[in-house]
Short mmCIF file of C-alpha atoms in Angstrom, two decimals:
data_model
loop_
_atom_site.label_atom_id
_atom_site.label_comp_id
_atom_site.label_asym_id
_atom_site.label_seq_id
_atom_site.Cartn_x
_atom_site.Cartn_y
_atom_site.Cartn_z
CA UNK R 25 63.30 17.43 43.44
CA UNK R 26 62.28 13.53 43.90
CA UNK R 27 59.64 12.26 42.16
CA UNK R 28 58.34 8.55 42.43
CA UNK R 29 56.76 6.96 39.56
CA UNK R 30 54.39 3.84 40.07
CA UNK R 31 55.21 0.81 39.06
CA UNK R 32 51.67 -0.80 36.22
CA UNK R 33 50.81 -4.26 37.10
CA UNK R 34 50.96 -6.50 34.06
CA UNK R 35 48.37 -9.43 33.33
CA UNK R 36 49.93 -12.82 33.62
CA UNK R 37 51.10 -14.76 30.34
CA UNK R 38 49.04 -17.45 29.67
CA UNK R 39 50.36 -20.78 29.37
CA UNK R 40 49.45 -22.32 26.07
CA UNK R 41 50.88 -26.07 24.87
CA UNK R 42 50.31 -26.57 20.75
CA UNK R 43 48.52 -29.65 21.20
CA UNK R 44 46.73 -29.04 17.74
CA UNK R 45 49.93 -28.53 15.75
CA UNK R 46 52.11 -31.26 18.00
CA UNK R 47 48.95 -34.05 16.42
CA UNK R 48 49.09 -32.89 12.91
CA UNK R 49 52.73 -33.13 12.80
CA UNK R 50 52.23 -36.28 14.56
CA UNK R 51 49.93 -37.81 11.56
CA UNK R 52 52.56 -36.74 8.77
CA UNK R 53 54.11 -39.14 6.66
CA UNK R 54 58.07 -39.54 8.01
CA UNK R 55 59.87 -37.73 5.32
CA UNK R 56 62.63 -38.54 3.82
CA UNK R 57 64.96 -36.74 1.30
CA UNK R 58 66.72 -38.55 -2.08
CA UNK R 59 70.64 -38.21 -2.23
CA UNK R 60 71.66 -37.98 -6.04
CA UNK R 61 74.27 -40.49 -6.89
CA UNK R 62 76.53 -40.79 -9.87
CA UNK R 63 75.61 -44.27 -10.36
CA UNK R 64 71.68 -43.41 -10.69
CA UNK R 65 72.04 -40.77 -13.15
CA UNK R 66 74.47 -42.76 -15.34
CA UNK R 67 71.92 -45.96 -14.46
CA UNK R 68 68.96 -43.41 -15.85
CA UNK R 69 71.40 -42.42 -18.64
CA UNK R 70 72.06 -45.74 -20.03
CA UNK R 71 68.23 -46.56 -19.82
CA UNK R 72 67.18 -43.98 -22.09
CA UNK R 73 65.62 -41.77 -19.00
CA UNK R 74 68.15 -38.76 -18.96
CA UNK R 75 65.23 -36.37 -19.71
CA UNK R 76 64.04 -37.93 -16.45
CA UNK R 77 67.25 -36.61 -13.96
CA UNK R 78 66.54 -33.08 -12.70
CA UNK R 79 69.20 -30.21 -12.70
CA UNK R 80 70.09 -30.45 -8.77
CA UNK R 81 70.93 -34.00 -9.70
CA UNK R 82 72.72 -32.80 -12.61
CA UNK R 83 74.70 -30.19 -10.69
CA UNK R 84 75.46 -33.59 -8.11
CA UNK R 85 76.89 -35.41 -10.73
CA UNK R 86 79.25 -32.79 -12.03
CA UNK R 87 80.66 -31.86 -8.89
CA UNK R 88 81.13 -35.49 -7.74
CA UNK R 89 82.02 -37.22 -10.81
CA UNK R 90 86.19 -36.55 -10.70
CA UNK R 91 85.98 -38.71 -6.99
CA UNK R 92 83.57 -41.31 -8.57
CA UNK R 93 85.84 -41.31 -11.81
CA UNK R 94 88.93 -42.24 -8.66
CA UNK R 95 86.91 -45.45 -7.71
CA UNK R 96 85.96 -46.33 -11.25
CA UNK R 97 88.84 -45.50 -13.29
CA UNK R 98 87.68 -48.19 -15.85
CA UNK R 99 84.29 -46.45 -16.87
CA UNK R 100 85.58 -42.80 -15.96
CA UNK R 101 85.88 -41.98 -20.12
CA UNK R 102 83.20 -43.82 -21.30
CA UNK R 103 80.49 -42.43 -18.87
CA UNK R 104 81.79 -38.47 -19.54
CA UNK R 105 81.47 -39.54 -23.43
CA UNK R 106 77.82 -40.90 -22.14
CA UNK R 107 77.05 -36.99 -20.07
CA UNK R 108 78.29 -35.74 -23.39
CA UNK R 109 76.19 -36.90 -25.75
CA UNK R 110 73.32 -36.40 -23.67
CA UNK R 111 74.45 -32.72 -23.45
CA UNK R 112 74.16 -32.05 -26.97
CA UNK R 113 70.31 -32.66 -26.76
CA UNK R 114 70.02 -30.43 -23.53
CA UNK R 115 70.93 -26.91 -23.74
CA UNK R 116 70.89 -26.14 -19.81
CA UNK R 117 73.30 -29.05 -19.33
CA UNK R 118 75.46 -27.98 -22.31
CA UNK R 119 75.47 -24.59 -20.41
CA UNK R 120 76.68 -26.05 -16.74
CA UNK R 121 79.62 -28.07 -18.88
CA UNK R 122 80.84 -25.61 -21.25
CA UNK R 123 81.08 -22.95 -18.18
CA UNK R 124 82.57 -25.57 -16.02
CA UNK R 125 84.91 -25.99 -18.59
CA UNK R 126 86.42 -22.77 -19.63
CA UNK R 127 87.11 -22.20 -16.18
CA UNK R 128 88.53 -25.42 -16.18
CA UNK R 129 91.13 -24.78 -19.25
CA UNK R 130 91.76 -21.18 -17.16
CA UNK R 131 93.66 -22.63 -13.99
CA UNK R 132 90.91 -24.38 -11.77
CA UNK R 133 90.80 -27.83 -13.74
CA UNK R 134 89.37 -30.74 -11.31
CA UNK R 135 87.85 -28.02 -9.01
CA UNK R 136 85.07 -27.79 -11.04
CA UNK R 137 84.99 -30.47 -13.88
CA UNK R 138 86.21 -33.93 -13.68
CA UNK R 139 89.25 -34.61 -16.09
CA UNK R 140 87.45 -37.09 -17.60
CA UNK R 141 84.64 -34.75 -18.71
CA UNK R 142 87.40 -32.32 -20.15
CA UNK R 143 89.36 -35.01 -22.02
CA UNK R 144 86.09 -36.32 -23.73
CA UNK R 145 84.52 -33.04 -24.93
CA UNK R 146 85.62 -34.38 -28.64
CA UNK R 147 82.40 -36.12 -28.49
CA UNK R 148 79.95 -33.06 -28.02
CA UNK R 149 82.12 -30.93 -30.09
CA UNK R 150 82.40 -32.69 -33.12
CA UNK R 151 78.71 -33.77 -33.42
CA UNK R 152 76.75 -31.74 -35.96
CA UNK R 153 74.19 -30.24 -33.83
CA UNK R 154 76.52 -27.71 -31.71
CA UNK R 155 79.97 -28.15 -33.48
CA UNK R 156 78.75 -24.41 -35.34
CA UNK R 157 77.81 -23.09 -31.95
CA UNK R 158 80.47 -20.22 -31.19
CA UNK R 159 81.06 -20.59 -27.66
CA UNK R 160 81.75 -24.46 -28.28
CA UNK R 161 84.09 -23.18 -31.06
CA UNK R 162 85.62 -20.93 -28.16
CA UNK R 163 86.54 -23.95 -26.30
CA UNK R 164 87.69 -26.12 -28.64
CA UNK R 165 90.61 -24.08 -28.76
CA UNK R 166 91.20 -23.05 -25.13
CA UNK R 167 93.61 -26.13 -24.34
CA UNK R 168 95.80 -25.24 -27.83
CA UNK R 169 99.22 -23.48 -27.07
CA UNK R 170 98.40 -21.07 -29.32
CA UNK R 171 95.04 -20.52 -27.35
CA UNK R 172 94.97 -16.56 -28.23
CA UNK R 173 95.95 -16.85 -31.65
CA UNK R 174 93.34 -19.12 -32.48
CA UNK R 175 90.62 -17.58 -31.11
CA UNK R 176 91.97 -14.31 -32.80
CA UNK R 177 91.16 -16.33 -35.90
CA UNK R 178 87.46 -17.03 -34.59
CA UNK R 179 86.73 -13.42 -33.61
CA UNK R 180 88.49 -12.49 -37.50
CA UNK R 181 86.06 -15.57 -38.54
CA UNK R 182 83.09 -14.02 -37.12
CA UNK R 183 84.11 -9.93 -38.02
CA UNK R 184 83.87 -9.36 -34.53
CA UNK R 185 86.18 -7.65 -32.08
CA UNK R 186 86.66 -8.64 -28.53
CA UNK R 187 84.48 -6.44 -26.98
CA UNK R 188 81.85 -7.88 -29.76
CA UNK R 189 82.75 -11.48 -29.11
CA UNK R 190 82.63 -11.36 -25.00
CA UNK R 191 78.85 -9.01 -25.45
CA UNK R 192 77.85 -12.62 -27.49
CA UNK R 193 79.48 -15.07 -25.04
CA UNK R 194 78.50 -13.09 -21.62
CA UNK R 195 75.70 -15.60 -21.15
CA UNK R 196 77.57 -18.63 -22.04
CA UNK R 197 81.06 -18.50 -21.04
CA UNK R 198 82.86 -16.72 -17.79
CA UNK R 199 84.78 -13.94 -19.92
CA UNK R 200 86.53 -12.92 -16.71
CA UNK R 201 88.97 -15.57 -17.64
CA UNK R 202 92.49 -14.26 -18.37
CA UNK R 203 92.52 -15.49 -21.86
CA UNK R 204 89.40 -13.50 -23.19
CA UNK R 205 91.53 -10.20 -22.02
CA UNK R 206 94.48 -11.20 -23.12
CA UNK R 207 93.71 -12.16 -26.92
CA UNK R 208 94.10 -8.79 -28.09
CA UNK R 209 97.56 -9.20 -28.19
CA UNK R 210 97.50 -12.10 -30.61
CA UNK R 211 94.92 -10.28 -33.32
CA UNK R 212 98.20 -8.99 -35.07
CA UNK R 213 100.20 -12.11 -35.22
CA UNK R 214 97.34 -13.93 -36.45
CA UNK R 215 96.63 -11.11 -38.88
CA UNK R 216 100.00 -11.28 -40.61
CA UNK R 217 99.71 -15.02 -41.28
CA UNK R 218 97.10 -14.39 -43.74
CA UNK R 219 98.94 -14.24 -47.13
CA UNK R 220 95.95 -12.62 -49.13
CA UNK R 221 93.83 -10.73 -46.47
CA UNK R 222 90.38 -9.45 -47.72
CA UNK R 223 88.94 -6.23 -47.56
CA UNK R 224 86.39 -7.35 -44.68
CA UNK R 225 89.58 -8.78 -42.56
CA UNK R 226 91.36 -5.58 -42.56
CA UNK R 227 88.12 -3.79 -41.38
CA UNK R 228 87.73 -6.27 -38.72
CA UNK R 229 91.65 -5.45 -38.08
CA UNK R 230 91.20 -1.78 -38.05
CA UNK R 231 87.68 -2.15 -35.59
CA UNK R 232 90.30 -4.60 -33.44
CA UNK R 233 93.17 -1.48 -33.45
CA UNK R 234 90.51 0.92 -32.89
CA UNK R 235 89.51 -0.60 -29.40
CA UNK R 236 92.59 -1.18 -27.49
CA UNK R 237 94.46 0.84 -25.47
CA UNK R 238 97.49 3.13 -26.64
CA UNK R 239 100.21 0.79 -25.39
CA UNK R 240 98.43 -2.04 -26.88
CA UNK R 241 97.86 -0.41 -30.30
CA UNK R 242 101.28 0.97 -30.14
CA UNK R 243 103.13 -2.33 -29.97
CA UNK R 244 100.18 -3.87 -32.42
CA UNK R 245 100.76 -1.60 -35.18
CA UNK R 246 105.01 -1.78 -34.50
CA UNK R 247 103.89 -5.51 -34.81
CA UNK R 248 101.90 -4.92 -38.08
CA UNK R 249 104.25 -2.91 -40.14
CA UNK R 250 108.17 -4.75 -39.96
CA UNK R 251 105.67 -7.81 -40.44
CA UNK R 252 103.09 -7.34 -43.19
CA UNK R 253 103.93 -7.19 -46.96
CA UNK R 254 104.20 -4.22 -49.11
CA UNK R 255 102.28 -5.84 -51.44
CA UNK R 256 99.33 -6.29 -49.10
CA UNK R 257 99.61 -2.26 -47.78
CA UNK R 258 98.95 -1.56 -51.63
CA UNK R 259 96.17 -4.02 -52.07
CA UNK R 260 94.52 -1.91 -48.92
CA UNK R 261 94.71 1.83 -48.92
CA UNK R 262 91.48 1.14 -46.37
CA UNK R 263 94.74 -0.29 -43.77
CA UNK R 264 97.29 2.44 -45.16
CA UNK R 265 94.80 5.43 -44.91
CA UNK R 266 94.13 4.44 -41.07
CA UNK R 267 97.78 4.37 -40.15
CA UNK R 268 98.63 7.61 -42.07
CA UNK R 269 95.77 9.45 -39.47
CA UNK R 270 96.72 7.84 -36.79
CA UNK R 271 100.47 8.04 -37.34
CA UNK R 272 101.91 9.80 -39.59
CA UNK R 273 101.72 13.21 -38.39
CA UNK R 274 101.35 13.74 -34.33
CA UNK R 275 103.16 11.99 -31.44
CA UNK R 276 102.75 8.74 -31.96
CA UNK R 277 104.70 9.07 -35.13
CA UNK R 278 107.45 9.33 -32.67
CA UNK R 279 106.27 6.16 -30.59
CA UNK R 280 106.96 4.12 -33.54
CA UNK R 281 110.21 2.00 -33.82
CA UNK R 282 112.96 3.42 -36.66
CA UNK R 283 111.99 0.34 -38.97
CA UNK R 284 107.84 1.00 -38.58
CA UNK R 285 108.51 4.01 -39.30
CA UNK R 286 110.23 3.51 -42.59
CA UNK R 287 108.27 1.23 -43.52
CA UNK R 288 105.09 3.35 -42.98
CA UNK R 289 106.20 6.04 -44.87
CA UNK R 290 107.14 3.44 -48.02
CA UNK R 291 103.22 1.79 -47.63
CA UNK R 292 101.89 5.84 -47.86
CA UNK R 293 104.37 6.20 -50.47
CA UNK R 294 103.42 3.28 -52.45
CA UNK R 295 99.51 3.85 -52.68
CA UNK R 296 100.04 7.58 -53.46
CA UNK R 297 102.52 6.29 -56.44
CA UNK R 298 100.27 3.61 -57.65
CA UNK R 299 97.30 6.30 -58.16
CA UNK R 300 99.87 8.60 -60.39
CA UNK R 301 100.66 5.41 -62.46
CA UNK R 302 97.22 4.33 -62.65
CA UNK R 303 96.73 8.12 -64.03
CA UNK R 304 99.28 8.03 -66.26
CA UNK R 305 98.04 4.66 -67.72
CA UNK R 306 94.66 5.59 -67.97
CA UNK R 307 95.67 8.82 -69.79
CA UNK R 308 97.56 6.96 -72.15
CA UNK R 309 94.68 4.39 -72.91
CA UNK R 310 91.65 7.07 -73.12
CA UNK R 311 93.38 10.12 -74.26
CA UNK R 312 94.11 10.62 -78.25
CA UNK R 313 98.05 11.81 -77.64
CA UNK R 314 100.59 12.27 -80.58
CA UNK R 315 103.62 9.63 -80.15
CA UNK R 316 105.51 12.46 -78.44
CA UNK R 317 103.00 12.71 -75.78
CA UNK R 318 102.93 9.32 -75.22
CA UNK R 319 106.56 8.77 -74.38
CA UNK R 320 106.74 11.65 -72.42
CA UNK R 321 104.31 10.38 -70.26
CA UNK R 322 105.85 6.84 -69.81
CA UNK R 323 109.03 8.76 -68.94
CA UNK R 324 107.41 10.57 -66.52
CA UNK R 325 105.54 7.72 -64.77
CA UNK R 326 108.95 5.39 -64.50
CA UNK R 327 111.22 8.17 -63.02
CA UNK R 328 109.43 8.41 -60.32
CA UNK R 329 108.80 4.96 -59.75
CA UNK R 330 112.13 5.66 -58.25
CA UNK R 331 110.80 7.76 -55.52
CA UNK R 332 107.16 5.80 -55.12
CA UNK R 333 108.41 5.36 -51.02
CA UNK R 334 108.64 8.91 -50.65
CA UNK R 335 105.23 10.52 -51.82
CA UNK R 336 103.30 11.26 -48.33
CA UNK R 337 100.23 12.63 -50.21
CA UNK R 338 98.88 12.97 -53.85
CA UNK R 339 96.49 15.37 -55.43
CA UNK R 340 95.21 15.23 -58.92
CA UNK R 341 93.89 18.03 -60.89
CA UNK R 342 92.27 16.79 -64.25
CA UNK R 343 90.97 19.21 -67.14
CA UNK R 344 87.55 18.53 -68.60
CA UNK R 345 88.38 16.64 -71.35
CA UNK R 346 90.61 14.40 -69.38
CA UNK R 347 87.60 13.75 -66.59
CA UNK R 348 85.38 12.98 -69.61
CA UNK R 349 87.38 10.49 -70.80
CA UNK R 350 89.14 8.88 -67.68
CA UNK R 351 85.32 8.68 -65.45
CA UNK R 352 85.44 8.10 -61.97
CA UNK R 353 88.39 5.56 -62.82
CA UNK R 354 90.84 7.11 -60.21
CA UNK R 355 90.64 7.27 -56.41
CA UNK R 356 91.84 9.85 -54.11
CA UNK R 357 91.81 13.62 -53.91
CA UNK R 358 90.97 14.06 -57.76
CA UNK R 359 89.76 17.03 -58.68
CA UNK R 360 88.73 19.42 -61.88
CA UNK R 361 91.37 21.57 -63.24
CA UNK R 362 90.05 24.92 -63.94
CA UNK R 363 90.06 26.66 -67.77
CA UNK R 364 92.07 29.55 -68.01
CA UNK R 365 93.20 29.08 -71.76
CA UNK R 366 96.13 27.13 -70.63
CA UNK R 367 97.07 23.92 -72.83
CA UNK R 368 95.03 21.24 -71.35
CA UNK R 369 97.30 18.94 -69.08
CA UNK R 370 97.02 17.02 -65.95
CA UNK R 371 98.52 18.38 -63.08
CA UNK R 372 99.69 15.95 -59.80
CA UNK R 373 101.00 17.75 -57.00
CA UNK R 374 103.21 15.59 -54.34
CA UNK R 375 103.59 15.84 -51.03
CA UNK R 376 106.97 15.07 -50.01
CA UNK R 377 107.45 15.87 -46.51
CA UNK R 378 109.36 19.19 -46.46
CA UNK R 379 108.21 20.10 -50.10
CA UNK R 380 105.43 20.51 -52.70
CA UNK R 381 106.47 18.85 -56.48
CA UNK R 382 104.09 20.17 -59.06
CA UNK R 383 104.22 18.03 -62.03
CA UNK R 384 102.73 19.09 -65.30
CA UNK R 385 102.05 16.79 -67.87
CA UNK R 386 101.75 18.01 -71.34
CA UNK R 387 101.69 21.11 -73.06
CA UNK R 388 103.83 24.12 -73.55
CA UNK R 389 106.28 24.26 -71.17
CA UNK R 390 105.08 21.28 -69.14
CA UNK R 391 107.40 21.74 -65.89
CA UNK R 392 108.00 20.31 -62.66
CA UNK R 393 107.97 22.71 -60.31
CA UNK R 394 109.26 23.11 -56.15
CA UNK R 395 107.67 24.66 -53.45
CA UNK R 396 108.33 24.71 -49.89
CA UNK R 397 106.19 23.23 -47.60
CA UNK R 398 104.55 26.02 -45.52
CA UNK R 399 101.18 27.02 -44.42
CA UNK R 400 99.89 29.81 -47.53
CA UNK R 401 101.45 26.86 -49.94
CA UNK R 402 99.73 24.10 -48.71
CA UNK R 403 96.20 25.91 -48.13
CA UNK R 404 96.38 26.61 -51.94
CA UNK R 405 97.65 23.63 -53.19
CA UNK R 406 96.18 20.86 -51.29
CA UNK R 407 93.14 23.05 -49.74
CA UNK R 408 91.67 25.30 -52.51
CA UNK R 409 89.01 23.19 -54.65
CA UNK R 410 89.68 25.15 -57.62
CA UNK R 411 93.14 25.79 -59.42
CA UNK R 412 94.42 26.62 -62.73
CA UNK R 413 97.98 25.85 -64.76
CA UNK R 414 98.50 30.32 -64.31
CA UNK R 415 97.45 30.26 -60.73
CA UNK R 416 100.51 27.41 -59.95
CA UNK R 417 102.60 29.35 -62.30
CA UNK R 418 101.98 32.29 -60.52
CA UNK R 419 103.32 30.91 -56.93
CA UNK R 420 106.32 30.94 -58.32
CA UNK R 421 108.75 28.24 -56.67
CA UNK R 422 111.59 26.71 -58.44
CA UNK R 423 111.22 24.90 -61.59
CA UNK R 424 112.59 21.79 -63.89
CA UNK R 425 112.38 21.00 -67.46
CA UNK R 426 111.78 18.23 -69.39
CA UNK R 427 113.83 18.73 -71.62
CA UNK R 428 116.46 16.26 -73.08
CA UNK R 429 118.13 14.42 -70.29
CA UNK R 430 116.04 15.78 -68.03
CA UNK R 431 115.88 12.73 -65.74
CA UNK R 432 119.63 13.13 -65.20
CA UNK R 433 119.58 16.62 -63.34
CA UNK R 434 116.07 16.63 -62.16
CA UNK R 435 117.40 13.63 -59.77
CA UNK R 436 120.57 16.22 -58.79
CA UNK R 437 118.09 19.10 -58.52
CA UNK R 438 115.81 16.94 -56.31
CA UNK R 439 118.37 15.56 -54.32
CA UNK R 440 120.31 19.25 -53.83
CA UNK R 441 117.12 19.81 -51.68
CA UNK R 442 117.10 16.61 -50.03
CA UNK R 443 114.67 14.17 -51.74
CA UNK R 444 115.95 10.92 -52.32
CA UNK R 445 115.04 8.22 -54.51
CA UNK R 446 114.30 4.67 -53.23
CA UNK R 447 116.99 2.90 -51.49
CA UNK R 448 118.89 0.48 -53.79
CA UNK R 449 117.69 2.72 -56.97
CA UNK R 450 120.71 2.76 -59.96
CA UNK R 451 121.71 6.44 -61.17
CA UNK R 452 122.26 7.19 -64.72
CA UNK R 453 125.25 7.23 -66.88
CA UNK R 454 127.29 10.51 -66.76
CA UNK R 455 126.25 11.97 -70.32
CA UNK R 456 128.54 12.76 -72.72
CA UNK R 457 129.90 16.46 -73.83
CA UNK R 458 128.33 16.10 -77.16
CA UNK R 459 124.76 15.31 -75.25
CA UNK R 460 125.39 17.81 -73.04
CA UNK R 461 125.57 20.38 -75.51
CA UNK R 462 122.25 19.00 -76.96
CA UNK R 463 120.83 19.50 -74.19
CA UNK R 464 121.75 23.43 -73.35
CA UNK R 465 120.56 23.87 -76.85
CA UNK R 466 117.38 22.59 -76.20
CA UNK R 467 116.90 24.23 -72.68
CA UNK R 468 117.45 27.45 -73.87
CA UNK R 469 114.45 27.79 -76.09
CA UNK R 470 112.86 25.86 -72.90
CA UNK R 471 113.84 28.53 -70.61
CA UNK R 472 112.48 31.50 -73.14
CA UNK R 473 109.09 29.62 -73.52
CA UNK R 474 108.82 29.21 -69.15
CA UNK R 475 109.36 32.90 -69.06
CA UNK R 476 106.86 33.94 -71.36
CA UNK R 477 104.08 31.42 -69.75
CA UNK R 478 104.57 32.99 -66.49
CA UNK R 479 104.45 36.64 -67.91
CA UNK R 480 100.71 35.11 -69.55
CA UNK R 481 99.79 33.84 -65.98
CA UNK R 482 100.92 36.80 -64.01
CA UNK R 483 98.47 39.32 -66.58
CA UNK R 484 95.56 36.81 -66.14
CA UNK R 485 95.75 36.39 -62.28
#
């Protein structure tokens, strides 16, 4: 089927000419546009009228000042000192420099600032008004050698982290640059130069450790313990207590080197054995103990000084007349010994890896005792809040006297089931037969007086 379709007629475009428009443009003024040029702005500068140049010319001058500096190599310094000072009184030119800059000290140098401009930045910087001003701070240090190390001091200066210090810069400074990612690697060399860190630069350390990734904190805290001071770890169970839950027990226990590793364990072992001697002190100072007491306690405390690198945790059990007297004086898991007619003595329980060590200090009997370290023995003894002297009795476990010479063969006893002292620590002399005999004498009636305690604890429990 064919179908034809007519084809509409359209009117005719009418021809117009814009005479009206063609004889206003016509009575217009000829316009013509200003070209910015170095020389005018430093001409306005040096006549007191820089509050006068605009920012387009501003932006001219920057971007064409390293091929004017070429064809006036005489003035090139002391004009940038001029754009300098005149910087420090206006903010949105301090902003166009300072960004020009960093980028400048991050690879692109005369693509975006004249040399000149980044050799005489001295004279913004040290001027009073902006030297305090963090991102000029930021740049001061950008063309040292140590550039990430010092501004790892800045960020420590300020108690902010990176992610802290590039959220404050954002708007200042490009912090795509590679130096503001890279940093984060220098935060623990820089933190080991401090001899006498306080206790708000190891928070700012442990907020640092706490945002990087696992292969950065990894190497960091590898970094931080074969290079850091014993003496600082115990000054700072805030820095030990982090690294014990985040690697002491887990895998990244494992992802530490052989020498971290050690030395962890002697930083846990130190501020667990500085508690007990702190104890032990304070108990002799606010406690009314007979002579006997007294030296039995400092016996107590310096044996095992010998295995202070060895204690991975430490719980204290106080009676009510110690807690009275000692306060709130001790730190730590401290808690109240329960009354169950028991002589009244302190009890600290160690944690040494594969074992429990019960230590009791005074009293009748007044034993060290050995448990292994499994589940139903570590709920009671590091997870009950409430023990007695017959409830710890009552576990059982093997035990030690104090007796005469007891140091001697409670140092074979704990070895025989592998804890060691502290490397380098001196054994005692080999006692004589006479002394020996002393000594079975004594630990006889010692042995009697055990047996009957744990008969008393068995009938209470």
């Amino acid at each position: 089927m064919n179908y034809q379709f007519s084809i509409p007629s359209l009117p005719e475009t009418p021809k117009c000419s814009p005479n009206k428009l063609i004889q206003l443009a016509s009575n217009l003024p000829d316009a013509t546009i200003s070209i910015p040029s170095v020389d005018k702005i430093l001409e306005a500068i040096e006549q007191g009228k820089a509050d006068r140049v605009s920012k387009l010319d501003w932006v001219y001058c920057i971007h064409a000042k390293a091929q004017w500096d070429q064809q006036n190599i005489d003035r090139s310094g002391k004009t940038s000192a001029a754009i300098w000072k005149v910087a420090i009184y206006n903010s949105w030119l301090q902003h166009q420099l300072l960004w020009r800059l960093a980028l400048y000290y991050s690879g692109h140098q005369e693509q975006v600032l004249a040399k000149s401009l980044a050799e005489s930045f001295d004279i913004f910087a040290n001027s009073d008004l902006v030297s305090h001003l963090l991102p000029v701070q930021i740049i001061g240090v950008l063309c040292n050698k140590q550039a990430g190390r010092e501004l790892a001091k800045i960020a420590c200066e300020q108690r902010i982290n990176r992610t802290e210090l590039l959220n404050t810069i954002k708007e200042d400074l490009p912090v795509w640059i590679p130096l503001f990612s890279k940093f984060i690697e220098d935060i623990i060399p820089y933190f080991t130069t401090i001899r006498s860190p306080s206790q708000q630069q190891v928070r700012w350390l442990l907020s640092c450790l706490d945002e990087m990734s696992e292969s950065q904190q990894i190497k960091a805290v590898n970094h931080l313990l074969t290079n850091v001071s014993n003496d600082i770890a115990s000054n700072h169970s805030l820095l030990v207590d982090w690294l014990r839950n985040n690697y002491r027990n887990g895998e990244n226990w494992y992802k530490l080197s052989d020498p971290a590793r050690q030395r962890l364990r002697e930083w846990i072992g130190g501020i667990n054995y500085g508690d007990f001697q702190k104890l032990v002190n304070l108990i002799l100072n606010k406690l009314d103990l007979q002579d006997f007491e007294s030296n039995r306690l400092c016996r107590r405390r310096d044996f095992w000084a010998d295995y202070s690198n060895r204690f991975e945790r430490l719980r204290i059990l106080l009676p009510k007349t110690s807690q009275i007297a000692i306060g709130y004086q001790i730190q730590g898991d401290v808690d109240l010994l329960e009354d169950d007619g028991s002589d009244p003595t302190e009890v600290c329980i160690f944690d040494f890896g594969e074992w429990f060590v019960v230590e009791l200090f005074r009293g009748r009997g007044s034993e060290t005792r050995l448990f292994p370290k499994n589940p139903i023995n570590q709920q009671i003894l590091f997870g009950e809040s409430t023990l007695s002297v017959k409830r710890i009795r009552c576990l059982g476990g093997d035990k030690h006297d104090h007796e005469f010479l007891w140091q001697v063969f409670s140092r074979i006893w704990l070895t025989n089931n592998g804890i060691l002292p502290n490397p380098d620590t001196q054994c005692s002399r080999n006692p004589t037969a006479e002394q020996l005999q002393q000594r079975e004498n004594k630990l006889e009636r010692w042995k009697r007086e055990i047996e009957r305690l744990e008969r008393e604890a068995k009938a209470y429990v």
